[in-house]
Coordinates of C-alpha atoms in Angstrom, one line a residue:
Chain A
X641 CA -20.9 -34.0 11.9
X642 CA -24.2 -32.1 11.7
X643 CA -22.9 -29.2 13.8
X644 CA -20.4 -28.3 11.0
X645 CA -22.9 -28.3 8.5
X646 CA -25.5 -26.1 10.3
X647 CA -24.5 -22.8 9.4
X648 CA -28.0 -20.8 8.8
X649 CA -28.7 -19.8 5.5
X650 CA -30.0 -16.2 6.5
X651 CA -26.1 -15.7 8.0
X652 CA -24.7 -16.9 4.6
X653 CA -27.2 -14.4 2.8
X654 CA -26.2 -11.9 4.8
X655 CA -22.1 -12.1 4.2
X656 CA -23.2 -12.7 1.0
X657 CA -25.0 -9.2 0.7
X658 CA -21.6 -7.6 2.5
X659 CA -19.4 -9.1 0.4
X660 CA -21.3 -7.9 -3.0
X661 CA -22.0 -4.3 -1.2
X662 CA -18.3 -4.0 0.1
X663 CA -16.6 -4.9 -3.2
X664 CA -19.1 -3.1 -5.0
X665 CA -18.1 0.4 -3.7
X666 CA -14.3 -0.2 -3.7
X667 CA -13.9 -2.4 -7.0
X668 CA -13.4 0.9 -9.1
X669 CA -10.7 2.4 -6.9
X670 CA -8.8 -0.8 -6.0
X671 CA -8.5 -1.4 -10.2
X672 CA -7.2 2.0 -10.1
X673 CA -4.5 0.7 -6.9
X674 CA -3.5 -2.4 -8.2
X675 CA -2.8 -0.9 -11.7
X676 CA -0.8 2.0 -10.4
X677 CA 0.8 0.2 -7.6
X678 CA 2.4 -2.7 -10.2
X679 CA 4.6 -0.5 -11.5
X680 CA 5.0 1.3 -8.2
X681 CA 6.1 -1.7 -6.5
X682 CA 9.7 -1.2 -9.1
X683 CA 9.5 2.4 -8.5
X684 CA 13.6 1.9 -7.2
X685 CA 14.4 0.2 -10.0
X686 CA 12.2 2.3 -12.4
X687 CA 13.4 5.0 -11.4
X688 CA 17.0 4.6 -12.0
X689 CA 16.5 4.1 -15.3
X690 CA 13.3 7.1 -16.0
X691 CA 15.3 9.7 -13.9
X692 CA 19.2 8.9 -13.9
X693 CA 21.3 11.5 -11.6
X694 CA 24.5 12.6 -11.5
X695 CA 26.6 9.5 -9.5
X696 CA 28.5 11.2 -6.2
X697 CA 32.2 9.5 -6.0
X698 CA 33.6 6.5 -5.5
X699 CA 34.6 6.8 -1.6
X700 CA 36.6 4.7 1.5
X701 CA 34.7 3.7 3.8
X702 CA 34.9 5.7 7.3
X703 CA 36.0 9.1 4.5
X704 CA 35.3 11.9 6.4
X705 CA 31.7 13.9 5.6
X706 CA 31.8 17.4 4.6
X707 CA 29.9 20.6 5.9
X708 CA 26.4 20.6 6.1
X709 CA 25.9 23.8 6.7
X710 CA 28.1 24.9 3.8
X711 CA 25.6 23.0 1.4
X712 CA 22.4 24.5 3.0
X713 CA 24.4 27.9 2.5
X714 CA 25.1 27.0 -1.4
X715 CA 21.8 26.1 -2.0
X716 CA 20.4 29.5 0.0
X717 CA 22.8 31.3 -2.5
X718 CA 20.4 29.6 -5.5
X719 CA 17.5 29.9 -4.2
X720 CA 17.1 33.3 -2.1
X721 CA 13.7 34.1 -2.1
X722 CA 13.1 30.6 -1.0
X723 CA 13.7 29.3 3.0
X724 CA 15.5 25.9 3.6
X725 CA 13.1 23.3 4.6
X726 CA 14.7 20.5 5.4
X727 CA 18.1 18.3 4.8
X728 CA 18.1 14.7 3.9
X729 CA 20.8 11.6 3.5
X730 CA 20.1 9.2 0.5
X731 CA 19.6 5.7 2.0
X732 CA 21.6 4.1 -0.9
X733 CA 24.0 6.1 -2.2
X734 CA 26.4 8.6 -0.3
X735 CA 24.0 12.0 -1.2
X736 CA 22.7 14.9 1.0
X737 CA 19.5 16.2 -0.3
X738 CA 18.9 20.1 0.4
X739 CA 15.0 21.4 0.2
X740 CA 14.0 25.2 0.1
X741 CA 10.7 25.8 0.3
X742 CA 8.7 29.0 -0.1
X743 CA 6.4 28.1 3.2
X744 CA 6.2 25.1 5.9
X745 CA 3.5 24.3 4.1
X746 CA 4.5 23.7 0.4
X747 CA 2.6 22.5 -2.0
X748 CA 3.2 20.7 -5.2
X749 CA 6.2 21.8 -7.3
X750 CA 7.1 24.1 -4.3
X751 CA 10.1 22.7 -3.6
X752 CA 13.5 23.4 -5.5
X753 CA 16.2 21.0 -4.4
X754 CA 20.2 20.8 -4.7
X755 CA 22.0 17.3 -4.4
X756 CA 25.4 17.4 -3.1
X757 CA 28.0 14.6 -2.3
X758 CA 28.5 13.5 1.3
X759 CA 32.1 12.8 0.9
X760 CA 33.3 15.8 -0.8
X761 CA 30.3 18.8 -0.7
X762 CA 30.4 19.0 -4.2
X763 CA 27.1 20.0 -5.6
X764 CA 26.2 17.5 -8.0
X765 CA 23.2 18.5 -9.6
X766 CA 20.0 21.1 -9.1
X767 CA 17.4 18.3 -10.1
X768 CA 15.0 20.6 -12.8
X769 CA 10.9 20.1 -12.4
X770 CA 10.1 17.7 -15.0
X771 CA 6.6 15.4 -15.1
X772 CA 7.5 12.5 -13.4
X773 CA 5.9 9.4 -14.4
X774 CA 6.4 7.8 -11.2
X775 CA 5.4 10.5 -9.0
X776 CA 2.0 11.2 -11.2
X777 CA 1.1 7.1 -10.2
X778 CA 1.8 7.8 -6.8
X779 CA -0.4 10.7 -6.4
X780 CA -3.2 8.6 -8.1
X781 CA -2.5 5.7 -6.3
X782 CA -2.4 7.5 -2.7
X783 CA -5.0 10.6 -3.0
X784 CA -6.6 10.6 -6.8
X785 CA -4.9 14.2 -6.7
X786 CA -7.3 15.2 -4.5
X787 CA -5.2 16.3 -0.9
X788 CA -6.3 14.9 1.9
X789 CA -9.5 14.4 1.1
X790 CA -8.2 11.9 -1.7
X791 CA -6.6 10.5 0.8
X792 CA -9.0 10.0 3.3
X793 CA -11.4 8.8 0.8
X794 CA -9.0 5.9 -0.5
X795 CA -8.3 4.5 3.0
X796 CA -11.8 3.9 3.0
X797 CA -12.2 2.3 -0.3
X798 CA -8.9 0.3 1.1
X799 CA -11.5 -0.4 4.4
X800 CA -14.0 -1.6 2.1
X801 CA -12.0 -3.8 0.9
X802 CA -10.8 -5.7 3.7
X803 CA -13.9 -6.0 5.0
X804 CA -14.7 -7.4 1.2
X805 CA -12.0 -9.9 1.3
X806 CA -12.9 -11.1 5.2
X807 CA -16.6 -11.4 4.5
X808 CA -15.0 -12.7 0.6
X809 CA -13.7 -15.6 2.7
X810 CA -16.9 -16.6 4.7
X811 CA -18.8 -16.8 1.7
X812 CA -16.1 -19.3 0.1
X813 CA -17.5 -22.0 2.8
X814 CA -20.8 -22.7 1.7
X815 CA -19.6 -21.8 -2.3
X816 CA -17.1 -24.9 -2.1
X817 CA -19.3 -27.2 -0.6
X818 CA -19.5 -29.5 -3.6
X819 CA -16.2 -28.6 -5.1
X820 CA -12.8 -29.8 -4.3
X821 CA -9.7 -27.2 -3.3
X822 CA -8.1 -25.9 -6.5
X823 CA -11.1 -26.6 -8.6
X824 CA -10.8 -24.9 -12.0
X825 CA -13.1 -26.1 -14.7
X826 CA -10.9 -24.7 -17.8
X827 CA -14.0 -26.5 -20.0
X828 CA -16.7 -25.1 -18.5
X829 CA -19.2 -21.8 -19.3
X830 CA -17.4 -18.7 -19.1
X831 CA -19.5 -18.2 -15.7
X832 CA -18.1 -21.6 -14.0
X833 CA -14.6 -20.6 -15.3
X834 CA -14.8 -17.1 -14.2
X835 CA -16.3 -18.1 -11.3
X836 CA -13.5 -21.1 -10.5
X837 CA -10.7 -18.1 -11.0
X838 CA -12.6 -15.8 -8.6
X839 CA -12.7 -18.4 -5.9
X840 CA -9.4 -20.0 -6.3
X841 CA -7.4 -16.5 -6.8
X842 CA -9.1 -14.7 -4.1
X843 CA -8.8 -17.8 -1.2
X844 CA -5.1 -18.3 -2.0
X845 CA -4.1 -14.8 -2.1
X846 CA -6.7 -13.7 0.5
X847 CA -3.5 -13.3 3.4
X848 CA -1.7 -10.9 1.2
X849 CA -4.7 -9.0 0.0
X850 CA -5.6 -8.2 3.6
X851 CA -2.4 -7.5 4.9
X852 CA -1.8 -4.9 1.6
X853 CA -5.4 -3.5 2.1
X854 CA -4.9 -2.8 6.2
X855 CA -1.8 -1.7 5.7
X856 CA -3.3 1.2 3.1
X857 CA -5.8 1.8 5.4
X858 CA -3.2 2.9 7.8
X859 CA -1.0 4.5 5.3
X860 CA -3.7 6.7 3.9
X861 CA -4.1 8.2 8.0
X862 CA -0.6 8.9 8.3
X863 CA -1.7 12.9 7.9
X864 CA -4.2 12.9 10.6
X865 CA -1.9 10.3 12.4
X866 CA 0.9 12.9 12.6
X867 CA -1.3 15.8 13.1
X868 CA -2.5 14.0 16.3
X869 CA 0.5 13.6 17.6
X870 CA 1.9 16.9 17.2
X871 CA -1.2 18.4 18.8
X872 CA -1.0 16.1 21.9
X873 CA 3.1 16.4 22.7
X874 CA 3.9 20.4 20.7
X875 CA 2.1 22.3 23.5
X876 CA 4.4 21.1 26.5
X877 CA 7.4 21.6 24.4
X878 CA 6.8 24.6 23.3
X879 CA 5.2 26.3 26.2
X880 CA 8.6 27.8 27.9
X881 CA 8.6 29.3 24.5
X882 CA 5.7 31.6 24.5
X883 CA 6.0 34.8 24.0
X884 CA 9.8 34.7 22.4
X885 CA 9.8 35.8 19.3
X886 CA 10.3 33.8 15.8
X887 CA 14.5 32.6 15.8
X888 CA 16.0 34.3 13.1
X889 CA 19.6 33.3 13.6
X890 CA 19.9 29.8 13.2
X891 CA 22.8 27.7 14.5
X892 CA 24.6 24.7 13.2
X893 CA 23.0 22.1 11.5
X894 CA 26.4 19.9 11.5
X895 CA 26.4 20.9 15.3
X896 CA 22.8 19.7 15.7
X897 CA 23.6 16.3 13.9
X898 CA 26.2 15.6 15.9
X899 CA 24.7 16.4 18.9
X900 CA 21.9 14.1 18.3
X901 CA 24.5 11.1 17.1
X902 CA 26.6 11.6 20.9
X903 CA 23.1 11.3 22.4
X904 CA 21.5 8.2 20.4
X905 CA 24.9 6.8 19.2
X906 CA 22.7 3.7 18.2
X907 CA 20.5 5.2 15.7
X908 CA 21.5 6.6 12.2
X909 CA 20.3 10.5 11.5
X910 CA 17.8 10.2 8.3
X911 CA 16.6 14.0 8.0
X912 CA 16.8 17.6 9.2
X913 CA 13.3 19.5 9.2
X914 CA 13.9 22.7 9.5
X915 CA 11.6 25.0 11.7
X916 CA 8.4 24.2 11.0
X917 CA 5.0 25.0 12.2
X918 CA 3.0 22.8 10.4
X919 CA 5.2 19.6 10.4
X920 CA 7.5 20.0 12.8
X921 CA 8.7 22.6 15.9
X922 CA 8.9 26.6 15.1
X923 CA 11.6 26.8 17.8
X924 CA 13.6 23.7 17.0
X925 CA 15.4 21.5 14.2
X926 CA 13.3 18.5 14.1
X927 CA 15.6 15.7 13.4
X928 CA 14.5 12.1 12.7
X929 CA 16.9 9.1 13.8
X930 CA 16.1 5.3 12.9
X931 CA 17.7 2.1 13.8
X932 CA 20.3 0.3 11.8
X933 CA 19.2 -3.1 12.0
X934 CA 16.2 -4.5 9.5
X935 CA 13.3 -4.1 11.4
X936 CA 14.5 -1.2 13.7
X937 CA 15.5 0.8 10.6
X938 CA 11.5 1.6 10.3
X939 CA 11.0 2.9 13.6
X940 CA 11.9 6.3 13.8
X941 CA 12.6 8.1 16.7
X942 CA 12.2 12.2 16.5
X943 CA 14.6 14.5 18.4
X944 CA 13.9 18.3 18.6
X945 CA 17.2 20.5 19.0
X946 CA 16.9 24.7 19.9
X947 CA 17.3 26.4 16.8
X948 CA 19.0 29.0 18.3
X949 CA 21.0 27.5 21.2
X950 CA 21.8 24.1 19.5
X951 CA 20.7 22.4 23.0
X952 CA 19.2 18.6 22.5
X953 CA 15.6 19.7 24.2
X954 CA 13.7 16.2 23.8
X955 CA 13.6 12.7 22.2
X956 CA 11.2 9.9 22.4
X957 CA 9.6 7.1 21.0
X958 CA 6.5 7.7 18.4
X959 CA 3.3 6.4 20.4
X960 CA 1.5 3.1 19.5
X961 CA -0.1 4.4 16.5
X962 CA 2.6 5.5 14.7
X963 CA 4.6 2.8 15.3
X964 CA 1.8 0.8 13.6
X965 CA 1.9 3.1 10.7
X966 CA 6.0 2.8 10.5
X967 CA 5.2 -0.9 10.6
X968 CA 2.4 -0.5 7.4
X969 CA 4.9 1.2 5.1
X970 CA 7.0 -2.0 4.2
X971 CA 3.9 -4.0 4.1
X972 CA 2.3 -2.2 2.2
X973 CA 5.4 -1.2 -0.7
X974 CA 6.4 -4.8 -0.6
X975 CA 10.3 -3.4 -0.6
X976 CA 11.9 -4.9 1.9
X977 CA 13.0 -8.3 1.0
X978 CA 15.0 -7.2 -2.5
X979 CA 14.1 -7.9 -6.1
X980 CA 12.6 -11.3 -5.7
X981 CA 10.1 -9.8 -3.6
X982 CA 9.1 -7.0 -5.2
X983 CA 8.3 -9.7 -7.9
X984 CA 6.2 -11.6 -5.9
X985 CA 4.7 -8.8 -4.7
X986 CA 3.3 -7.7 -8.7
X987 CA 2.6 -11.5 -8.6
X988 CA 0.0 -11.3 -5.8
X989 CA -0.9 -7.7 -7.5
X990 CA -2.0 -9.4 -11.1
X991 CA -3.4 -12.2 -9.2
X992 CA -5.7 -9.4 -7.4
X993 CA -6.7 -8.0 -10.7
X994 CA -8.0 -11.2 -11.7
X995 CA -10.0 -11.5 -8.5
X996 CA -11.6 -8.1 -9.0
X997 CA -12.3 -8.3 -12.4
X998 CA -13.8 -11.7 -12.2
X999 CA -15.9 -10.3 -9.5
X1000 CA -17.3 -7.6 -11.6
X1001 CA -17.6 -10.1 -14.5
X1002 CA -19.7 -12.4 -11.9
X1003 CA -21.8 -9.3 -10.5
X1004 CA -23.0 -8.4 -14.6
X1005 CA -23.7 -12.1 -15.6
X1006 CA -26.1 -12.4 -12.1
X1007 CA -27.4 -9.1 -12.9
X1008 CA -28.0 -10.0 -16.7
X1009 CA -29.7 -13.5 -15.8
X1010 CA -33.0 -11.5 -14.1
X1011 CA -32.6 -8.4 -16.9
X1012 CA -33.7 -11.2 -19.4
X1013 CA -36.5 -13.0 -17.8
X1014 CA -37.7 -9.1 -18.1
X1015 CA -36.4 -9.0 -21.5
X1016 CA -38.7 -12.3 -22.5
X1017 CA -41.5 -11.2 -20.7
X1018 CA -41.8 -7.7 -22.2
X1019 CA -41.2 -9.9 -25.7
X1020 CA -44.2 -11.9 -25.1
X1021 CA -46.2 -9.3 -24.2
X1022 CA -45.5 -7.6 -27.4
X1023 CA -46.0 -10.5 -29.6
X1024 CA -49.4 -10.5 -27.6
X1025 CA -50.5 -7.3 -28.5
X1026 CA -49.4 -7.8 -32.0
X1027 CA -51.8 -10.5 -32.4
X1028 CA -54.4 -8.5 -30.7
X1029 CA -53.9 -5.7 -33.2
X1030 CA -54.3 -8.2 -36.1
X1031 CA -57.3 -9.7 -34.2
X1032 CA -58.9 -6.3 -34.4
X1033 CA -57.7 -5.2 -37.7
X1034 CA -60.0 -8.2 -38.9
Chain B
X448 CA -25.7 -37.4 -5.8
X449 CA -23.1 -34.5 -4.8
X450 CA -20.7 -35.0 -1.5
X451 CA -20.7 -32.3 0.5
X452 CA -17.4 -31.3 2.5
X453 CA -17.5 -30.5 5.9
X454 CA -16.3 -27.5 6.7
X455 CA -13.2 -27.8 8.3
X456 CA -12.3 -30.1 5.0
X457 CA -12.5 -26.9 2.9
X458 CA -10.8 -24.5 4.6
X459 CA -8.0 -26.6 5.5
X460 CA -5.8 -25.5 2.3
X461 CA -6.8 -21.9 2.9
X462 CA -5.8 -21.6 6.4
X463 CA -2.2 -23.6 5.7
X464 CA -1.6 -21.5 3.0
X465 CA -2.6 -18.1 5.0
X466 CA -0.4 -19.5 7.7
X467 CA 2.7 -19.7 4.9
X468 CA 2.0 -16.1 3.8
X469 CA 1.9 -14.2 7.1
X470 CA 5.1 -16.2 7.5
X471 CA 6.6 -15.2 4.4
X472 CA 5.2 -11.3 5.1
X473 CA 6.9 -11.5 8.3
X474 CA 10.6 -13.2 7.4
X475 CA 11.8 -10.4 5.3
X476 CA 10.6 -7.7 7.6
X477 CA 12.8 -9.5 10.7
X478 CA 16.0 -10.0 9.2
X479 CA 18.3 -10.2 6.0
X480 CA 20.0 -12.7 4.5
X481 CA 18.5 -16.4 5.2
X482 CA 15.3 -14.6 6.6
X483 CA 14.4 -12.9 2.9
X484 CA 15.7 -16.1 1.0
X485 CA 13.0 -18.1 3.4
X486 CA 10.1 -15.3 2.8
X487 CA 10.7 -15.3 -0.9
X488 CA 10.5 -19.1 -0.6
X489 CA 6.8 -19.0 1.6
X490 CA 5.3 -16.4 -0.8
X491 CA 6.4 -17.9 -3.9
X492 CA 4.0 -21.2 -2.8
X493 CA 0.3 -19.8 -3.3
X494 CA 1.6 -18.3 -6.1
X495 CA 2.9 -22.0 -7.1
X496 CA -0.7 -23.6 -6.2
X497 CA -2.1 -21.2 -8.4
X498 CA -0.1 -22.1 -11.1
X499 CA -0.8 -25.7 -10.6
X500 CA -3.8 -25.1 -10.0
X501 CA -4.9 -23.8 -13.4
X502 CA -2.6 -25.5 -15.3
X503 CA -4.2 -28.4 -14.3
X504 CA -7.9 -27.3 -15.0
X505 CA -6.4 -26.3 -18.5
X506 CA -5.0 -29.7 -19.2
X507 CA -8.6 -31.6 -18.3
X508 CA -9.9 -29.7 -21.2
X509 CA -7.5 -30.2 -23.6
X510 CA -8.1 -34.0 -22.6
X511 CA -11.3 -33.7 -23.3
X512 CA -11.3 -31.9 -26.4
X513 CA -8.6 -33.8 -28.0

């Protein structure tokens, strides 16, 4: 019975001093996460009713799909200083997306896109450059609009936290020694109460919190993820390519898709990057397959077709690390389990505010406690002098 | 005088209800159908002790005030 009670109070200090440090430097940003990210976490919803668009028809199932290359050429014929970047397929409804970009690298507001309707290749809308609410939340809540940098700099605010929330839960121990599970003393001082909420909200929640905050860690490394893996499997591909000039003539992108379908006729063709130094293969379509069933349908599987031949040169599995990151994304959005757990999800969110609000409430009222004793002090001293002053005055 | 818990007394709640969440995480992510209806299910409970929880802390005081 001793044994469980021995735990040294120089170890408690310590997680202690981790836990304040840790959520010190990341309360700031995670406020900014949580309160983007609750209306993020409807962003589907959200955005069928802040950005409607044009419905494609009603269609049979098994109807026949139309030309791909045919829209890429319609778009071309809209945009013709621009280049097409890449092609995608709409995971809900039956839409083709068509990007033209200026570069391989484009940047914000680069991008002009046309929509067209699988079924029928009707173009159904050129979507204009608005401000999107939406969009603005997710560049805060994912890089502060600062690039990679911003990026880079919230996965480690998202690593402070979790190591906030583990050292969070060693601390709970030795706070709860005295106090039952579930405690909440509604009728205490603000402190106990605040104190109660911080406890209670950050134990019960603590699961999701660290799954969301290692999950954000691994989403805000998907850039230097990627980059890694280009640079360690681009070389060997492209090798037998050196020296060949830049294709200009580009063959079928229909042709491409279905070669890739006869070749993986288990996995379902999500996009069409173009070629693409920076993201992709300048001698190839990159095009990105994923599995049909729920889990499977987040692991991607990447196969490059010649640009100019319309050969299938190489597919293969994403190495450990970006399967880990394919894994991250649905933990860390929250949307894969329909409505009722996107609403859990903003549950868990507002229950996270509480916890790092409380803390910060906490942090001041221990802070203030010692400010005063100063305060009192100085007061005294003052009074002391006034007397003197009166003392001499006589 | 105060009783002081053991340990393993007060992170048994904790540790079933992080067992219930990574459950309910997982479910949705495996399969559709009875697997999300069984996640939504495991996630909604922490979210239920809370409730309780503080409903229950706010009903002390208004025993004690009334």
């Amino acid at each position: 019975m001793m044994r469980s009670h021995s735990i040294r109070p120089q170890t408690v200090r310590t997680w202690y001093r981790i836990h304040k440090w840790s959520s010190l430097i990341c309360t700031a940003f995670l406020l900014i996460a949580c309160i983007t990210g609750l209306p993020l976490v409807f962003s589907e919803q959200l955005e069928a009713i802040l950005e409607p668009h044009v419905a494609p028809a009603q269609a049979m199932p098994g109807a026949s799909v139309a030309n791909v290359d045919a829209m890429v050429a319609t778009t071309q014929a809209r945009f013709p200083s621009l280049h097409p970047y890449n092609v995608y397929w709409d995971d809900d409804e039956p839409r083709v997306f068509v990007n033209m970009s200026p570069s391989d690298r484009p940047k914000d507001g680069d991008i002009k896109q046309a929509v067209f309707d699988v079924h029928t290749g009707k173009l159904l809308e050129l979507p204009q450059d608005k401000f999107s609410i939406l969009g603005f939340l997710l560049t805060l809540h994912s890089e502060l609009f600062l690039g990679l940098p911003g990026e880079l700099i919230m996965g480690a605010m998202a690593l402070s936290f979790v190591i906030s929330l583990l050292s969070g839960a060693l601390v709970y121990g030795p706070f709860m020694r005295n106090l039952r599970f579930g405690t909440y003393r509604a009728n205490g001082k603000p402190r106990t109460r605040w104190f109660d909420l911080h406890n209670l909200l950050g134990i019960v929640t603590l699961t999701w919190a660290v799954v969301v905050g290692a999950t954000g860690v691994m989403n805000a490394l998907s850039t230097p993820l990627f980059g890694l893996w280009r640079a360690q499997v681009m070389p060997a591909i492209l090798a037998p390519y050196q020296g060949k000039p830049q294709p200009t003539h580009f063959s079928s992108v229909d042709a491409a898709v279905q070669t890739v379908a006869t070749a993986l006729p288990q996995m379902k063709i999500t996009s069409v990057l173009f070629p693409n130094s920076v993201f992709g293969s300048p001698q190839h379509y990159l095009v990105w397959t994923a599995g049909r069933t729920p889990l499977t349908s987040r692991l991607m599987t990447p196969v490059l077709v010649d640009v100019q031949t319309g050969a299938l040169t190489i597919s293969q599995s994403l190495p450990w690390y970006l399967r880990l990151l394919e894994v991250s994304r649905p933990l860390h959005f929250g949307d894969y389990g329909g409505l009722p757990l996107r609403i859990l999800w903003a549950l868990f969110d507002i229950a996270l505010i509480v916890v790092l609000s409380s803390g910060v409430y906490l942090w001041l009222v221990r802070r203030k406690a010692p400010l005063e004793k100063e305060l009192n002090r100085l007061v005294a001293a003052d009074e002391k002098s006034v007397a003197q002053q009166i003392e001499v005055a006589r | 005088m105060s009783t002081t818990l053991p340990f393993r007394k007060i992170y048994a709640a904790p540790f079933i209800l992080a067992i219930i969440t990574a459950y309910g995480l997982l479910s949705a992510l495996l399969g559709d159908g009875l697997w999300d209806a069984l996640s939504w299910i495991a996630l909604a409970i922490p979210i239920a002790v809370l409730a309780i929880c503080i409903s229950r802390g706010k009903q002390v005081r208004g025993a004690m005030t009334r």
